[in-house]
Amino acid sequence: MWVIEFTIILNSLQEKHFKKACEILRLNEDPNVQGLALDLPESLYSSKVLNAVKPEKDVDGLSSVNLGRLVHGDVSDCLVPPTACAVMELLEDIGGKTVLLVGARGAQGAALQSVLQREGAAVLSCPWRAPQLQSELRHADVVVFGSTKPDDVPVSWIKPGATIISCARDLLSEKHNYGQQNNPAAEKTVGSLAVAMRMQNMVKNMERWIQSQQYRKWDLHCLKLQPLSPVPSDIEISRAQSPKAVDVLAKEIGLLTDEIEIYGQTKAKVRLSLLERLKDQPDGKYVLVAGITPTPLGEGKSTVTVGLVQALTAHLNINSFACLRQPSQGPTFGVKGGAAGGGYAQVIPMEEFNLHLTGDIHAITAANNLLAAAIDARILHENTQSDKSLYNRLVPVVNGMRGFSAIQLARLRRLGINKTDPETLTEEEISKFVRLDIDPSTITWQRVVDTNDRFLRKVTVGQANTEKGFVRQAQFDIAVASEIMAILALTTSLQDMKERLGKMVVANDKKGEPVTAEDLGVTGALAVLMKDAIKPTLMQTLEGTPVFVHAGPFANIAHGNSSVLADKIALKLVGEKGFVVTEAGFGADIGMEKFFNIKCRASGLVPSVVVLVATVRALKMHGGGPNVTAGAPLKKEYTEENLQLVADGCCNLQKQIQITQLFGVPVVVALNVFKTDSPAEVDLVCKMAKESGAFDAVPCNHWSAGGRGAVKLAQAVEKAANQKNSFKYLYSLELPIVEKIRIIAQKVYGAQDIELSPTAQSQVDRYTQQGFGNLPICMAKTHLSLSHQPERKGVPTGFILPISDVRASIGAGFIYPLVGTMSTMPGLPTRPCFYDIDLDPITEQVKGLF
């Protein structure tokens, strides 16, 4: 049910102009107020006050925007001012007649003049004190009083038989500004008729607002591509295209103006209120792009994702949305480079995509490190103060009163202390309240930075004299490994995010019980730092199709998928027949498995199709080809035809297809074609993929041709989406933690069994005892092999998967075992990407990103 409220600002409020404008601005932002009707003393009808009203809430039609539309004849797109409507109702045919507006000033006068002229009248305007007033009155066929007639202007000046209309009245009370006894018999007053016209405008505005809340058909204008050969660098291609202004793109795909927050010309945050507006709109089709086990160079999942949506929308006229992760600056300046796609299938502007974007990762870093600081500070203060001193500082006396904050009251309730008056706590209750008794050896919460910095893998904190000897070993993780990033990617609302942040376990106390962010009293502050980051960022592809960029957890050390919220919003926007294409990090054994078992559980969404990306290069590597090293030239085996290597390497493709089939979802193989691939190699891969159970296998040339090069893939995806879908999870959450790990290891990776270290087993026992045993599993494992050993390519078998440690992200909602030795802080190579990155100080253009 729609809640419609109109607010009328009464003339009894006699504030100054700016105060009126401030009140109007406040009501403009009230989502429960859908229209504003002003009824003020004439002296307060300034342009500042009238234009403070949002055009879409301007029931009186007197703002400059509405008047401009009226003057230009856009009557269907504006509301005609009630007084002008009433005047026209009172007049009969006025074509060719002379109409004199007397004392009609400002917006009201402009509106009257416009509507009268549209009906063919010759309109003149004259103030009450004009010397020519008497002469003008004698020649006018119609006289309209826009304000109170002075007593010294006699009615006898008016041409006999002329029609006289008075607009000088109070719309609400219908009190006239001069007595009826002074009115000539022929005079008509707008009176209650104008009130009726205002009510009619209110109804029109309500109808318009209700219509605006409905799903809007897309009116997308795609951008033309002119691919060059040879294909230029990614940044040259990005710069050669002129993106649409993001507000234009937003309007084209049905977003309302108050649903976006614009960042510059090409980026905008999208507000979550859209989900409420379109809650009854059926979702579109949901497509996941995954891949085979990649080389260190990556096999182009992002490129395929972008190429696919460009093909669907720009070439097949099907609504589609790409949902991508925000890249970390670690790889951007390290070895991998950017993640905007590549060639003629990328997100633009690519330098904005790959760098700060809208600051989400910085917000995560700030929130993460605030919590880390709170942990150490709390331990220090508890070690150096008595219960009484802690209590006096945690619950200080302010203006003679002592009171608990909301989060402190919540902690009291969790402790079983049902008191709200700080003066009534016993000494025992005070001690329980003020002491978290964190065991420093159990702290799992680390500081983060969004840079590859190997020297932060182990650090010592607390060495300054001011920390009074509290020294401990710690480490930094890369920012995207923070649990807060995982929460951002899995949350479904602002309230859900706040609850998840509060549940984050940062350590155990000395009794072995978990200590959370909520216990530290920092939940609200974390939510404040994350309030903008929760909104997905809208961008566009090279062909002007929409993209959401949101969240960026790594797939090898986290769950590796973009946000649930971006997917949910996009599924509403594309409509029932549209497609949302999202990407899972690394191979299907890692990113896709986590997408199904973790992300789909959090979102409740069911995927329609999996697109499995393969390359001839990666298949040759899995077939026994030489090592592929980032930054080093490829060996001749990868640039010359070698059907045997390809055939041998297809075992990895077959295995990844089988993994997909475990979840009951149709799979389409997308072969990302390179210029060195021979037709025979391409045909062989497609043939073997189909024989292995793929619904279809399609060679794609989107990197060199844009969306046109992925049209056959788009058609295959569209057909596959109509196939029977028997989606299922891999394991039940009710199973013990160890059994869930074993199922993933055996069914997905192909391991013979698993082996837990004593540390890992101890952690499993602890999490089970603490009540966390029913969470899904997020394996932290190398992405370069199905096994735990990066050098083992193809499809390794018979191996025992070692679980060195098990950790918990309780706020995000998963347990994550560490397979072998997994670092959560990458390092820089000998020659990082930053050697090639530069800034032109004249043009301010970024150089060297790829």
Short mmCIF file of N, CA, C and O in Angstrom, two decimals, residues 75 96 141 220 315 380 397 409 433 456 508 516 526 586 604 620 638 670 680 738 747 828 846:
data_model
loop_
_atom_site.label_atom_id
_atom_site.label_comp_id
_atom_site.label_asym_id
_atom_site.label_seq_id
_atom_site.Cartn_x
_atom_site.Cartn_y
_atom_site.Cartn_z
N VAL A 75 2.94 20.53 -21.13
CA VAL A 75 1.87 20.51 -20.13
C VAL A 75 1.74 19.14 -19.49
O VAL A 75 1.42 19.02 -18.30
N GLY A 96 -8.44 35.69 -29.65
CA GLY A 96 -8.48 37.02 -30.26
C GLY A 96 -8.84 38.13 -29.31
O GLY A 96 -8.80 39.31 -29.69
N ASP A 141 -10.77 43.32 -22.93
CA ASP A 141 -11.99 42.52 -22.95
C ASP A 141 -12.13 41.70 -21.66
O ASP A 141 -13.23 41.40 -21.22
N LEU A 220 17.26 2.22 -23.09
CA LEU A 220 18.72 2.29 -23.10
C LEU A 220 19.25 2.63 -24.48
O LEU A 220 18.87 2.01 -25.48
N HIS A 315 23.29 -5.98 -28.62
CA HIS A 315 23.14 -6.68 -29.90
C HIS A 315 21.89 -7.56 -29.99
O HIS A 315 21.39 -7.80 -31.09
N LEU A 380 44.54 -2.88 27.26
CA LEU A 380 45.41 -1.97 28.01
C LEU A 380 44.67 -1.38 29.20
O LEU A 380 45.17 -1.39 30.33
N VAL A 397 29.76 10.49 34.45
CA VAL A 397 28.73 11.42 34.88
C VAL A 397 28.76 12.62 33.95
O VAL A 397 29.80 13.28 33.79
N LEU A 409 23.51 -1.03 27.33
CA LEU A 409 22.31 -1.68 27.84
C LEU A 409 22.14 -3.07 27.21
O LEU A 409 21.75 -4.03 27.88
N PHE A 433 30.45 -6.35 33.94
CA PHE A 433 30.16 -5.39 32.87
C PHE A 433 31.43 -4.78 32.28
O PHE A 433 31.55 -4.65 31.06
N LEU A 456 54.51 -6.80 6.38
CA LEU A 456 53.49 -6.66 7.42
C LEU A 456 52.86 -8.01 7.78
O LEU A 456 51.90 -8.06 8.54
N ASN A 508 38.82 -14.69 22.13
CA ASN A 508 38.12 -15.38 23.22
C ASN A 508 38.52 -14.72 24.53
O ASN A 508 39.61 -14.13 24.65
N THR A 516 32.96 -10.37 21.03
CA THR A 516 32.49 -9.82 19.76
C THR A 516 32.67 -8.31 19.67
O THR A 516 32.95 -7.64 20.68
N LEU A 526 30.99 1.18 13.55
CA LEU A 526 31.34 0.45 12.33
C LEU A 526 30.25 0.63 11.28
O LEU A 526 30.55 0.83 10.08
N PHE A 586 38.38 -16.92 -9.59
CA PHE A 586 39.23 -18.08 -9.87
C PHE A 586 38.43 -19.23 -10.48
O PHE A 586 37.45 -19.01 -11.19
N GLY A 604 19.28 -16.41 -0.92
CA GLY A 604 18.06 -17.13 -1.28
C GLY A 604 17.83 -17.17 -2.77
O GLY A 604 16.79 -17.66 -3.23
N LYS A 620 46.33 -26.09 -22.30
CA LYS A 620 47.66 -26.61 -22.65
C LYS A 620 48.52 -26.74 -21.39
O LYS A 620 49.28 -27.71 -21.25
N TYR A 638 52.53 -22.53 -26.32
CA TYR A 638 51.30 -21.78 -26.14
C TYR A 638 50.96 -20.89 -27.33
O TYR A 638 49.84 -20.39 -27.41
N ALA A 670 32.34 -21.13 -22.28
CA ALA A 670 32.75 -20.00 -23.11
C ALA A 670 34.25 -20.09 -23.33
O ALA A 670 35.03 -19.95 -22.38
N ALA A 680 41.47 -25.50 -35.28
CA ALA A 680 41.37 -26.90 -34.87
C ALA A 680 41.37 -27.01 -33.35
O ALA A 680 40.64 -27.84 -32.78
N VAL A 738 33.89 -30.90 10.30
CA VAL A 738 34.88 -31.75 9.63
C VAL A 738 34.25 -32.49 8.45
O VAL A 738 34.87 -32.62 7.38
N LYS A 747 34.51 -34.32 -3.10
CA LYS A 747 33.62 -34.18 -4.25
C LYS A 747 34.05 -33.07 -5.20
O LYS A 747 33.82 -33.17 -6.41
N LEU A 828 54.83 -7.95 -3.07
CA LEU A 828 55.13 -7.37 -4.38
C LEU A 828 56.19 -8.21 -5.09
O LEU A 828 57.12 -8.72 -4.46
N VAL A 846 45.70 9.21 -16.21
CA VAL A 846 46.49 8.11 -15.67
C VAL A 846 47.06 7.30 -16.83
O VAL A 846 46.37 7.01 -17.80
#
